[in-house]
mmCIF file of C-alpha atoms in Angstrom:
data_model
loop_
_atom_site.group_PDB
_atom_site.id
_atom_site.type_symbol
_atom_site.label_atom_id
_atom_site.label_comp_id
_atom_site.label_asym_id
_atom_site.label_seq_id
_atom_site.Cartn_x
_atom_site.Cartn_y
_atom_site.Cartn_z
ATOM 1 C CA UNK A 1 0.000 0.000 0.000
ATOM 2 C CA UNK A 2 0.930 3.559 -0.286
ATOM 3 C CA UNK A 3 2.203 5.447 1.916
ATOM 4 C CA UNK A 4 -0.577 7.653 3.257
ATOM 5 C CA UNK A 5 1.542 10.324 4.111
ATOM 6 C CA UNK A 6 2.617 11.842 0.440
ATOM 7 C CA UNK A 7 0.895 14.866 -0.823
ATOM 8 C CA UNK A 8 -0.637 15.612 -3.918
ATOM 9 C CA UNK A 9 2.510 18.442 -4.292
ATOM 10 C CA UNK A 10 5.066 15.338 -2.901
ATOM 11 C CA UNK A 11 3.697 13.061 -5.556
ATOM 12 C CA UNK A 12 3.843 15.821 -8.103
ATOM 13 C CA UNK A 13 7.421 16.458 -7.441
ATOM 14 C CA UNK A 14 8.382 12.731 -7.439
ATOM 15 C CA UNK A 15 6.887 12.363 -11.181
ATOM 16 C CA UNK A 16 9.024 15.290 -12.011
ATOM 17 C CA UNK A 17 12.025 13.928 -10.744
ATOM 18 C CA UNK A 18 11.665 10.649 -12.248
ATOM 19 C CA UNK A 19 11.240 12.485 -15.626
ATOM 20 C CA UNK A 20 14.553 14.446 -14.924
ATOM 21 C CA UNK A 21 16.194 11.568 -14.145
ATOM 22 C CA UNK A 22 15.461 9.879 -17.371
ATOM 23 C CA UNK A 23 16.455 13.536 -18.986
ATOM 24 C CA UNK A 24 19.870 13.047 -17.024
ATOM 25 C CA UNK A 25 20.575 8.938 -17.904
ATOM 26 C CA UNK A 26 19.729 10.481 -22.036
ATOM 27 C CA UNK A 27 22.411 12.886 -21.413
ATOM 28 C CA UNK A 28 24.675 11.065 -19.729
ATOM 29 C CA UNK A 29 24.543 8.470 -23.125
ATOM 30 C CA UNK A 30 25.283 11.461 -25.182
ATOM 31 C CA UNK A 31 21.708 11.975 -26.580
ATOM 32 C CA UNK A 32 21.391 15.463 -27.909
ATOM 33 C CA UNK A 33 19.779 18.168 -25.802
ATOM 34 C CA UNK A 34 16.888 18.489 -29.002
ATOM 35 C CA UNK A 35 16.021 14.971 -28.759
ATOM 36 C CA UNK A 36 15.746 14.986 -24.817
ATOM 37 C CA UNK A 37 13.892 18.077 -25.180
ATOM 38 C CA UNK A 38 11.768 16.860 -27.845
ATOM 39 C CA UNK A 39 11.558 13.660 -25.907
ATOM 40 C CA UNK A 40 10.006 15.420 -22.719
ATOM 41 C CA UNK A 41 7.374 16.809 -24.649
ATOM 42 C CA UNK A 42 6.062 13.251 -25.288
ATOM 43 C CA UNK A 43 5.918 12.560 -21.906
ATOM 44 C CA UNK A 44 4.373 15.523 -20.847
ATOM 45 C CA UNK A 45 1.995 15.060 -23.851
ATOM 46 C CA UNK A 46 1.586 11.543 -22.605
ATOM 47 C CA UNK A 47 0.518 12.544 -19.428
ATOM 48 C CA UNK A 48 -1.614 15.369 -20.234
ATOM 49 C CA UNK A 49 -3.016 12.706 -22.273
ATOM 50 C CA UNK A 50 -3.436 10.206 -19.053
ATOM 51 C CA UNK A 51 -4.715 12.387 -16.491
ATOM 52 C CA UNK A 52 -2.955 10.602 -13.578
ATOM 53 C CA UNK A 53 0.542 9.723 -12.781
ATOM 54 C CA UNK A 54 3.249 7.804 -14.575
ATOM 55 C CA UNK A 55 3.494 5.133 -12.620
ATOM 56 C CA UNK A 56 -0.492 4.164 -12.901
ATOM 57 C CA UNK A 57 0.361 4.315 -16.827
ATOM 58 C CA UNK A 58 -1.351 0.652 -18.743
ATOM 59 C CA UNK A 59 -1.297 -0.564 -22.202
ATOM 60 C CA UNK A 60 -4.653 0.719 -22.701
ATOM 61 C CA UNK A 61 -3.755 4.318 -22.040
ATOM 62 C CA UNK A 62 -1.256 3.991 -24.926
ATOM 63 C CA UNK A 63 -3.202 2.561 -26.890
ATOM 64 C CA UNK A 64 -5.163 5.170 -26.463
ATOM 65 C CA UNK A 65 -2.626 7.699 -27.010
ATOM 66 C CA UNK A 66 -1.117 6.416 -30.026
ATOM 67 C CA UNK A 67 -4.448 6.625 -31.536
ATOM 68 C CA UNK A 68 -4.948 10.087 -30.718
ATOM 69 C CA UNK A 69 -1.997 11.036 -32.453
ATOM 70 C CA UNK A 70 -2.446 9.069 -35.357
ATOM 71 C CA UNK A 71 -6.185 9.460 -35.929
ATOM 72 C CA UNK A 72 -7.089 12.480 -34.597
ATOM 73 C CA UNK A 73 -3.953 14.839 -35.173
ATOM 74 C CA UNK A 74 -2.850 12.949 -37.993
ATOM 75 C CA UNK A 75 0.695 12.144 -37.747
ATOM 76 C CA UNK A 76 2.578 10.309 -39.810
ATOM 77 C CA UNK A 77 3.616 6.825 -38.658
ATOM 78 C CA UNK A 78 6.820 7.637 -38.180
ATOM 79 C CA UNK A 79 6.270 10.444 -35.916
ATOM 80 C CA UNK A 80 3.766 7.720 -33.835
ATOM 81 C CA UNK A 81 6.923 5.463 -34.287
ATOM 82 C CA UNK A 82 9.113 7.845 -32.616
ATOM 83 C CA UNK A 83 6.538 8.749 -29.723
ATOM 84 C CA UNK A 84 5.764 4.990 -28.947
ATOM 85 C CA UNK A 85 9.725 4.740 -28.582
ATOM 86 C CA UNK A 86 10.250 7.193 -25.974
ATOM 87 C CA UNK A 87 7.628 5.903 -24.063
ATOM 88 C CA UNK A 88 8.959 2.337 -24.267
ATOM 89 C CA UNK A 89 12.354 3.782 -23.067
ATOM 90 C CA UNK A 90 10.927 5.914 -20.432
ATOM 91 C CA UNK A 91 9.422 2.872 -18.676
ATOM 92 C CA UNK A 92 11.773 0.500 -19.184
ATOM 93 C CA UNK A 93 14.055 2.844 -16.910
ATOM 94 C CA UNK A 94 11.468 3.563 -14.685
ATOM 95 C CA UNK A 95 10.980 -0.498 -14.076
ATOM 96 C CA UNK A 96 15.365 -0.819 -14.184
ATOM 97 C CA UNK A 97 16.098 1.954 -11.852
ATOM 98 C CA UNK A 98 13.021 3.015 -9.783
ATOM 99 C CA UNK A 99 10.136 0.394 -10.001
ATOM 100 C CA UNK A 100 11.161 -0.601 -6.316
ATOM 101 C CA UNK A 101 11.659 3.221 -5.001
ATOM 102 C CA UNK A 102 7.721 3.741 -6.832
ATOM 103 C CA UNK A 103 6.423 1.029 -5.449
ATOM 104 C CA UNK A 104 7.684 1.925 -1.626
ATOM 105 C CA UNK A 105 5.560 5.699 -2.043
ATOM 106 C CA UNK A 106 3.041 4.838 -4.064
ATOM 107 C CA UNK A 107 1.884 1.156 -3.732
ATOM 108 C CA UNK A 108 2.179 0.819 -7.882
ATOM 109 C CA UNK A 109 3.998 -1.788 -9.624
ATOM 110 C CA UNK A 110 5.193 0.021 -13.321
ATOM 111 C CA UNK A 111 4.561 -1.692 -16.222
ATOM 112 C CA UNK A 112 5.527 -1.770 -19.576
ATOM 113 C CA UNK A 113 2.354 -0.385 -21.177
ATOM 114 C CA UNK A 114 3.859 -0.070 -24.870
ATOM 115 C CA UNK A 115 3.954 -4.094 -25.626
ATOM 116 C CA UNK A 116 4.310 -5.970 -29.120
ATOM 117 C CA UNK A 117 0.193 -4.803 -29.882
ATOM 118 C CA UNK A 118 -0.005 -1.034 -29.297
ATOM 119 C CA UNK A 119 4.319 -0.482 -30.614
ATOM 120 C CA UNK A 120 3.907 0.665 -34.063
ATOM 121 C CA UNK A 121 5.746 -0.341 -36.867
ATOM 122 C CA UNK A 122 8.598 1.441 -37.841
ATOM 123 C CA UNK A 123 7.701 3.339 -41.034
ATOM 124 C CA UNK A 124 8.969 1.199 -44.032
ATOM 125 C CA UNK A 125 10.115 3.881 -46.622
ATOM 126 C CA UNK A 126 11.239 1.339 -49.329
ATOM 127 C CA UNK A 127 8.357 1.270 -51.422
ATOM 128 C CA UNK A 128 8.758 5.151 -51.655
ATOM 129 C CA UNK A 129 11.431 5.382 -54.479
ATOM 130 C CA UNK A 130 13.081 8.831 -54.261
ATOM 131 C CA UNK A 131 14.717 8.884 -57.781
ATOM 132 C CA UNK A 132 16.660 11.557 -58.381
ATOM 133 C CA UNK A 133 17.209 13.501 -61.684
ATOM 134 C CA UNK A 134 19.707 12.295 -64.011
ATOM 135 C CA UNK A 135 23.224 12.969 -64.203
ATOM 136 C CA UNK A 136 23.066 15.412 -67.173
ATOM 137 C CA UNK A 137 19.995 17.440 -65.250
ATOM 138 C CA UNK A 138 21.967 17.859 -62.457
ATOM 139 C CA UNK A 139 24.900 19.147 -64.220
ATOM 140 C CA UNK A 140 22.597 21.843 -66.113
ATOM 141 C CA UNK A 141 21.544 22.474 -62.761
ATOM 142 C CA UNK A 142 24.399 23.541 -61.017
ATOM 143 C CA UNK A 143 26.046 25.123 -64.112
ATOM 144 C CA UNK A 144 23.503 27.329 -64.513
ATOM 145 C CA UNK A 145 23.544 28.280 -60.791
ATOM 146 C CA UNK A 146 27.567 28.757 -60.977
ATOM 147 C CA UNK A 147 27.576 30.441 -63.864
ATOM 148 C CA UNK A 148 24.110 33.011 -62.494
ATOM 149 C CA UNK A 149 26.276 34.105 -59.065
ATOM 150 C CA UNK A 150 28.761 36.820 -60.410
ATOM 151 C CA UNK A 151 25.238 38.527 -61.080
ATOM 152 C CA UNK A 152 23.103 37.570 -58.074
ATOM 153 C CA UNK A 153 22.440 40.678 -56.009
ATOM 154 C CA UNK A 154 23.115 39.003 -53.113
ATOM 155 C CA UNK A 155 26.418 37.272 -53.909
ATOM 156 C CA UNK A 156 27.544 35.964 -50.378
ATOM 157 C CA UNK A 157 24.132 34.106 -49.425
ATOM 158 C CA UNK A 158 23.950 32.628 -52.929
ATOM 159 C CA UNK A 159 27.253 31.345 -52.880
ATOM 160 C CA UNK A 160 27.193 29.863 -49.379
ATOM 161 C CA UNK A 161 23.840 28.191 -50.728
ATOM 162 C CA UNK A 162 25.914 26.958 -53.806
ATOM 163 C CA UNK A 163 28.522 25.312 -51.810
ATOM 164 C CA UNK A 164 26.225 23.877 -49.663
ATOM 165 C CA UNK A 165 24.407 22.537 -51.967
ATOM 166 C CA UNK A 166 27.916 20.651 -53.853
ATOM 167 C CA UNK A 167 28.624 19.291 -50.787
ATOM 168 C CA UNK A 168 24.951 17.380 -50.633
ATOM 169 C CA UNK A 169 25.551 16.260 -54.344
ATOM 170 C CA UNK A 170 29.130 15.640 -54.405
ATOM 171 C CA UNK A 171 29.616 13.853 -51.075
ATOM 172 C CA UNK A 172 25.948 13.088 -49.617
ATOM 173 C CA UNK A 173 25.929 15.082 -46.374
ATOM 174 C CA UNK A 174 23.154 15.582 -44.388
ATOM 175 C CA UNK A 175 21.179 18.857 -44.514
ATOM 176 C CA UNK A 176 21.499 19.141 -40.381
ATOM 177 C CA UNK A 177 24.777 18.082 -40.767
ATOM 178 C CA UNK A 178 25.820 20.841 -43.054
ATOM 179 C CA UNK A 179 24.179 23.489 -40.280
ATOM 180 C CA UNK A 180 26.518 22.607 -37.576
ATOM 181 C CA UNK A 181 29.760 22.453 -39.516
ATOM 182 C CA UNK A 182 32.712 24.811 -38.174
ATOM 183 C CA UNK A 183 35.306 26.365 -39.796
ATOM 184 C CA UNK A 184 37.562 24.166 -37.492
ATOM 185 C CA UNK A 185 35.729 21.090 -39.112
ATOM 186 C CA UNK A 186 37.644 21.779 -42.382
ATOM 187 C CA UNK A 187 40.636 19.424 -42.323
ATOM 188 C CA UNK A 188 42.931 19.977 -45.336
ATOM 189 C CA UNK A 189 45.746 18.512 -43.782
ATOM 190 C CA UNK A 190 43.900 15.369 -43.728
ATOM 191 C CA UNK A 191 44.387 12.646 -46.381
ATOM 192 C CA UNK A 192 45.016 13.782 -50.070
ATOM 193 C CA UNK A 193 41.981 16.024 -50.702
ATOM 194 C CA UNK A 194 41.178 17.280 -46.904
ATOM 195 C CA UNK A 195 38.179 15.973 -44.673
ATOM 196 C CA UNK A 196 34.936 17.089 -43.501
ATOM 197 C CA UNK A 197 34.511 16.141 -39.849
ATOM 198 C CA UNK A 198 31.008 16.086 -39.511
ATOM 199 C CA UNK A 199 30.540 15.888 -35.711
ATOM 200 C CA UNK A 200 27.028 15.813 -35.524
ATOM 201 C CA UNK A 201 25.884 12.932 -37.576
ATOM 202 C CA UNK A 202 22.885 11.229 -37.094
ATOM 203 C CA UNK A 203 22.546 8.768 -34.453
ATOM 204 C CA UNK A 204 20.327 5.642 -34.106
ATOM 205 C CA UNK A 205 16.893 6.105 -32.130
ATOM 206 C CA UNK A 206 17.843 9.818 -31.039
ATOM 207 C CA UNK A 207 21.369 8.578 -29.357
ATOM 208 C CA UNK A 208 23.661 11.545 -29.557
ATOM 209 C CA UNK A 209 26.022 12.642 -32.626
ATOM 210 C CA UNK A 210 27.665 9.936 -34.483
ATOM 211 C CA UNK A 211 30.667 12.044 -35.830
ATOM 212 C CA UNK A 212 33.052 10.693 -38.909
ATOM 213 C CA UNK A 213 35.572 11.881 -41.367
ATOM 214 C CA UNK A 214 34.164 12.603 -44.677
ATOM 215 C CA UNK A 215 37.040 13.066 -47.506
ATOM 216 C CA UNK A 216 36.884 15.910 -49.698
ATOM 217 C CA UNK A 217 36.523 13.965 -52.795
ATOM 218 C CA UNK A 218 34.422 14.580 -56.130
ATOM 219 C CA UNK A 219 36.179 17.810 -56.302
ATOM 220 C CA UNK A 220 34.590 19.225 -52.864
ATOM 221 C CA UNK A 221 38.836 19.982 -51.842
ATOM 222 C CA UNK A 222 38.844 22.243 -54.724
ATOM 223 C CA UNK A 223 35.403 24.376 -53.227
ATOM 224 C CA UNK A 224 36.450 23.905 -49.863
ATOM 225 C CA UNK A 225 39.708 26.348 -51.132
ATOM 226 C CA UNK A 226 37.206 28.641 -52.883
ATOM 227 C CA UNK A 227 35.119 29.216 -50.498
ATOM 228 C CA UNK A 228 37.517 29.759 -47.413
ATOM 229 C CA UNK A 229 40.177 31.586 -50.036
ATOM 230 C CA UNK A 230 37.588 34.080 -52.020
ATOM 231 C CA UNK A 231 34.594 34.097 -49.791
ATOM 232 C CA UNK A 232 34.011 33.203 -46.423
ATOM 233 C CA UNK A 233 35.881 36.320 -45.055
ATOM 234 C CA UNK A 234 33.247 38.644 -46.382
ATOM 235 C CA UNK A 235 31.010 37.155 -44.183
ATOM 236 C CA UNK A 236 32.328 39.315 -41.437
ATOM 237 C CA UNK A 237 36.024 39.187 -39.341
ATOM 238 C CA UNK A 238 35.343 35.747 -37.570
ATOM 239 C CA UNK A 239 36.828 34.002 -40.465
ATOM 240 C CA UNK A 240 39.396 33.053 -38.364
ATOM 241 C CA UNK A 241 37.443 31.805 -35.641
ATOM 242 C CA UNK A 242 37.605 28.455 -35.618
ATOM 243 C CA UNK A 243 34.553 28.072 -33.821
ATOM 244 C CA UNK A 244 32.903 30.152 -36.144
ATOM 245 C CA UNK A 245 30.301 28.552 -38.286
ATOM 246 C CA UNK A 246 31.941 27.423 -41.545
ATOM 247 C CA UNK A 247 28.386 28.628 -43.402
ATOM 248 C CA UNK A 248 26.920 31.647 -41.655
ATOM 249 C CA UNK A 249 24.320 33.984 -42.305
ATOM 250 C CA UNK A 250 24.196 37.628 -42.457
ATOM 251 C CA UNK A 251 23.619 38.486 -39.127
ATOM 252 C CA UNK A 252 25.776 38.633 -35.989
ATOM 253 C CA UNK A 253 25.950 36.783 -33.048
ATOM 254 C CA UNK A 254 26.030 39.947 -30.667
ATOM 255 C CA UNK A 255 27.070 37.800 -27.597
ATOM 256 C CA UNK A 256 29.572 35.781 -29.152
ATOM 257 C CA UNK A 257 31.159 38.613 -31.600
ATOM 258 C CA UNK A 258 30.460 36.381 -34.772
ATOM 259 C CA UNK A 259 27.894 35.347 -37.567
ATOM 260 C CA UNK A 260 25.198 33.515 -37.024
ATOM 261 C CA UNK A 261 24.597 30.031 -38.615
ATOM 262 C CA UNK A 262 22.616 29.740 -41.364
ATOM 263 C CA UNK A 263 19.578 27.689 -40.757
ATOM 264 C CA UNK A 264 18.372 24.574 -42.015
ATOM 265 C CA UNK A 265 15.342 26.321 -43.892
ATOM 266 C CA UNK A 266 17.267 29.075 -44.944
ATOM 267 C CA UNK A 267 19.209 26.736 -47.083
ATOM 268 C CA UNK A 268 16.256 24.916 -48.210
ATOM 269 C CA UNK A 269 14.741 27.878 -49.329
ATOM 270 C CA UNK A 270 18.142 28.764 -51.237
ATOM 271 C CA UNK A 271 18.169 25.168 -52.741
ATOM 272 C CA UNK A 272 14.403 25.573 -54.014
ATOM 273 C CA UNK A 273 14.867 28.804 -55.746
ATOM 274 C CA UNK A 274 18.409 27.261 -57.745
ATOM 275 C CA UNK A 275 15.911 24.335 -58.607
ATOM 276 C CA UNK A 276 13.170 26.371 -59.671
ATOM 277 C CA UNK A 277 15.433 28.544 -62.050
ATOM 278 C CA UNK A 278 17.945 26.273 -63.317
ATOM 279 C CA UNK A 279 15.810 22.457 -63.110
ATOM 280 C CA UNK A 280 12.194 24.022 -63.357
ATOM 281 C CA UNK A 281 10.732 20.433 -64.039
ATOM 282 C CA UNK A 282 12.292 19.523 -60.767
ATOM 283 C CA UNK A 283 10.320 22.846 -59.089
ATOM 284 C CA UNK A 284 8.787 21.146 -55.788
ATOM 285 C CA UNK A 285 10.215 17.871 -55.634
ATOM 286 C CA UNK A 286 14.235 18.029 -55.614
ATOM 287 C CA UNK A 287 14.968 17.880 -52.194
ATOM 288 C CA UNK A 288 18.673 18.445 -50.114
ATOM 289 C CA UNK A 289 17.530 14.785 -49.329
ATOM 290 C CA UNK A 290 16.949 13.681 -52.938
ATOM 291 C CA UNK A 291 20.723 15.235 -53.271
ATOM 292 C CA UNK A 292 21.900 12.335 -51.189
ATOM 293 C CA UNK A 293 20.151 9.764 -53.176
ATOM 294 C CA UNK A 294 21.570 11.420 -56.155
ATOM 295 C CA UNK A 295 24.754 11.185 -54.461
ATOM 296 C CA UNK A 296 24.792 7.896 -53.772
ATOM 297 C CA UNK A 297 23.551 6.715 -56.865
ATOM 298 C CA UNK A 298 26.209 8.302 -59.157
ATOM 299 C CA UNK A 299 28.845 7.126 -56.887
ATOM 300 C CA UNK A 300 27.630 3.798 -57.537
ATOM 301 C CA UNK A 301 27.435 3.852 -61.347
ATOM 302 C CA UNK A 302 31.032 5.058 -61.036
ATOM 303 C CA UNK A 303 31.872 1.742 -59.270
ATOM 304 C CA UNK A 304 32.429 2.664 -55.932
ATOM 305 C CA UNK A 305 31.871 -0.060 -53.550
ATOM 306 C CA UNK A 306 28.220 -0.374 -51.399
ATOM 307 C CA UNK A 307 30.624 -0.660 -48.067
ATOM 308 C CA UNK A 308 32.516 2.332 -48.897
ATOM 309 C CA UNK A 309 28.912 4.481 -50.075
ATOM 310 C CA UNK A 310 27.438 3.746 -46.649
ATOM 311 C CA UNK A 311 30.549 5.065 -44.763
ATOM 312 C CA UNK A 312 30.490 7.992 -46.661
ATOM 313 C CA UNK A 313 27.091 8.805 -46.427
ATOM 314 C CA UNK A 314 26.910 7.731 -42.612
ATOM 315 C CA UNK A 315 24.554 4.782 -42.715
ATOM 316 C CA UNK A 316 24.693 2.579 -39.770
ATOM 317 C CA UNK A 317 22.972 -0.530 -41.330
ATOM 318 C CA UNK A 318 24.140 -1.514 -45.570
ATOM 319 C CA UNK A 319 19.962 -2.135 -46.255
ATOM 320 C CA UNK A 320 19.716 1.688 -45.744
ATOM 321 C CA UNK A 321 22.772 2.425 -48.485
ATOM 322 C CA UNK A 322 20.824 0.423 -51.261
ATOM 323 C CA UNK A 323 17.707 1.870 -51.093
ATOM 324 C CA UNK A 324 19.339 4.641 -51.720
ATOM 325 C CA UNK A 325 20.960 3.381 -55.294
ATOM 326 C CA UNK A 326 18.898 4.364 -58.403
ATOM 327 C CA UNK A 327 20.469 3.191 -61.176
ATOM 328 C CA UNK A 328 19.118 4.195 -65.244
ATOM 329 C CA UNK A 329 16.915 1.202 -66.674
ATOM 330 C CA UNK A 330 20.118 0.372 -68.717
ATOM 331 C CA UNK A 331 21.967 -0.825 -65.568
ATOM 332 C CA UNK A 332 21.437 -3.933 -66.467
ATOM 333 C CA UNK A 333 22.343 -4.158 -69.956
ATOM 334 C CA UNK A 334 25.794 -2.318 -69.454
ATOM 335 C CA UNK A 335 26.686 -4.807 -67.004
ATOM 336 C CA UNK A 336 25.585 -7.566 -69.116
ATOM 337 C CA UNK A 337 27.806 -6.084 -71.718
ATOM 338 C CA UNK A 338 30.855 -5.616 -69.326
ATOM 339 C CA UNK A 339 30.709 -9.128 -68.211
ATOM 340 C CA UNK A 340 30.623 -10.491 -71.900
ATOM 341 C CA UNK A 341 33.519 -8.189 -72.986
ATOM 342 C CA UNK A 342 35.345 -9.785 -69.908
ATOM 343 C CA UNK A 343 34.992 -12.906 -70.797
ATOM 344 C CA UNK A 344 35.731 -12.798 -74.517
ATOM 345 C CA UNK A 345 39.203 -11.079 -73.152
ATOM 346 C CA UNK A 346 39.842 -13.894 -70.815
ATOM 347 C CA UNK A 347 39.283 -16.311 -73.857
ATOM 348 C CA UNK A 348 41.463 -13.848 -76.410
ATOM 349 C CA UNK A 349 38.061 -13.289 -78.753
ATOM 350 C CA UNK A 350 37.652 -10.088 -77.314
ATOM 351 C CA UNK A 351 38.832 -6.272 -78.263
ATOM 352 C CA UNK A 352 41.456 -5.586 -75.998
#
C-alpha cells in the first residue's frame, strides 16, 4: 500500500524527478539536448493525455494515445513510431532503476504499457522510391547556378547556398549536418583532398552525434579552397574563428562577436529557388535529401563499392545504403555487356 503520508505536491514532485532523471541517464549516453527536449514533450503530452501519474500508466492508455496522435492529429507513422519509442524507453528505466523506489511511495507496480500490440511499426520507406534527376539534369543544374552568381544581387548568401548545396551532391551530407559544420571542421591537412569532420551525424533512435571523417573527394577539396580563399571572409572578421560557423548567415551573433549560422530552412529555401530557375521540371520535388540519393547513386554507377557508399554517407545498417541506389533502366544491360567483354578477353576473342 501507499504510503498515506505523500501529498498531492510530494507526488507531483516525485513524477518530475523521475522524468529528470530519465532527462539526465539520455544525457549522460550522449543523446542530444533536441532529442531529450523533444523527448520530454512526449511525456508531458503523454501525461496530459493520461490524467494521472506515470506510474499508474497501462497498455490501454497507450493505446489510447497512439491513436490520438495518429487518428485524430494525424501524424505520420513515423512520428507515432518515434513517440511509442520514448515511451517504451521511459518505462523501461522507470521499471530498471526506480520500479522498487515507486512502489515503496506509491503502492504501484510500473509496467511496460507499450507491448508488441499497441508499438507501431517502424515506417517502411522502401516502397517510396526517391529517384533523383539524371546525371546530365543535375549538371545543367548547377552550371547554370555557378555560372548566375557573379550577377546575383546578393552574392555571399547565394554562394554559401551553392557550396552547400555541392557538398549534398558531391559527397551526400546531411542537410542538419551541413548546419553545424565549423570552420575548425575543415581538415585539409587530412588525407590527399582534406576531410569534412562532420561531428554531428545522425545517431540511431535519437542517441547523440555519431561524428566521422568525410574526404573531400568529387572535387569538394577544390570548393572547400574557394570558399575559405575568395569568400568566407566577407562574411564578417570571424573568419578566423575556428569556432565560427563554416556557413553563416548575415547576421551577428552579438554575444559571441560572430555570424550567425545559417539555418536549415534558410538553405532549403536557397536550394528551391536554384531548382526552380535552373531544373524548373524539378520545381517542388528536388529535395537536399533527394541530393543524397543522387549522391549515392552516381557514386555507384562510377563503381564505388556499397561498403565504402554507406561510410560515406553515414549509414549505420548496408539495407539503408541500397535503397538509396537508383540506377538508369540500362543498368542492367551495361553490365551484361561488361561481363561479356570480360569474358571474350579472358578467352582472347575479345577487343582488348
Amino acid at each position: 500500500m501507499a504510503r498515506q503520508s505523500k501529498s498531492p505536491q510530494e507526488l507531483d514532485d516525485f513524477e518530475q524527478e523521475l522524468v529528470d532523471q530519465f532527462a539526465l541517464a539520455a544525457a549522460a549516453t550522449g543523446i542530444s539536448d533536441e532529442h531529450i527536449t523533444q523527448g520530454r514533450s512526449v511525456i508531458f503530452a503523454f501525461l496530459r493525455h493520461l490524467g494521472d501519474y506515470l506510474w499508474t500508466a497501462q497498455p490501454g492508455d497507450v493505446d489510447r494515445f497512439l491513436n490520438h496522435e495518429r487518428k485524430t492529429k494525424g501524424l505520420a507513422k513515423s512520428t507515432v513510431h518515434g513517440k511509442a519509442g520514448t515511451l517504451a524507453r521511459l518505462f523501461d528505466f522507470l521499471i530498471s532503476r526506480y520500479q522498487g523506489e515507486i512502489h515503496e511511495i506509491t503502492g504501484h507496480l510500473v509496467v511496460q504499457p507499450v507491448d508488441d500490440f499497441n508499438r507501431p511499426a517502424k515506417a517502411d520507406y522502401s516502397g517510396m522510391i526517391r529517384v533523383p534527376p539524371s546525371a546530365f539534369e543535375v549538371d545543367a543544374l548547377f552550371a547554370g547556378w555557378r555560372e548566375s552568381l557573379p550577377e546575383t544581387r546578393k552574392y555571399l548568401p547565394a554562394a554559401r547556398d551553392y557550396l552547400v548545396a555541392s557538398l549534398w551532391r558531391r559527397v551526400g551530407l546531411r542537410i542538419n549536418e551541413t548546419v553545424m559544420l565549423d570552420i575548425r571542421d575543415w581538415r585539409p591537412d587530412l588525407g590527399e583532398q582534406g576531410k569534412l569532420h562532420v561531428r554531428f551525424g545522425k545517431g540511431s533512435m535519437g542517441r547523440g552525434p555519431k561524428p566521422r571523417m568525410v574526404p573531400a573527394i568529387n572535387g569538394v577539396d577544390g570548393l572547400m579552397h574557394w570558399w575559405l580563399t575568395d569568400v568566407r571572409h566577407q562574411f564578417g572578421d570571424d573568419w578566423q574563428d575556428p569556432d565560427a560557423p563554416l556557413f553563416p548567415s548575415e547576421r551577428r551573433d552579438p554575444d559571441l562577436g560572430r555570424n550567425r549560422r545559417a539555418g536549415d530552412d534558410t538553405l532549403r529555401t536557397g536550394f528551391a529557388n536554384a531548382v526552380g530557375l535552373w531544373l524548373p521540371d524539378w520545381s517542388g520535388r528536388l529535395t537536399p535529401h533527394g541530393m543524397r540519393h543522387f549522391c549515392a547513386s552516381s557514386m555507384y554507377e562510377r563503381g564505388m563499392d556499397l561498403k565504402a557508399i554507406q561510410d560515406l554517407l553515414g549509414h549505420e545498417w548496408l539495407s539503408t545504403t541500397t535503397r538509396y541506389i537508383h540506377v538508369h533502366d540500362n543498368h542492367v544491360e551495361a553490365a551484361w555487356a561488361v561481363a561479356n567483354e570480360r569474358i571474350a578477353l579472358r578467352w582472347g576473342t575479345g577487343k582488348r
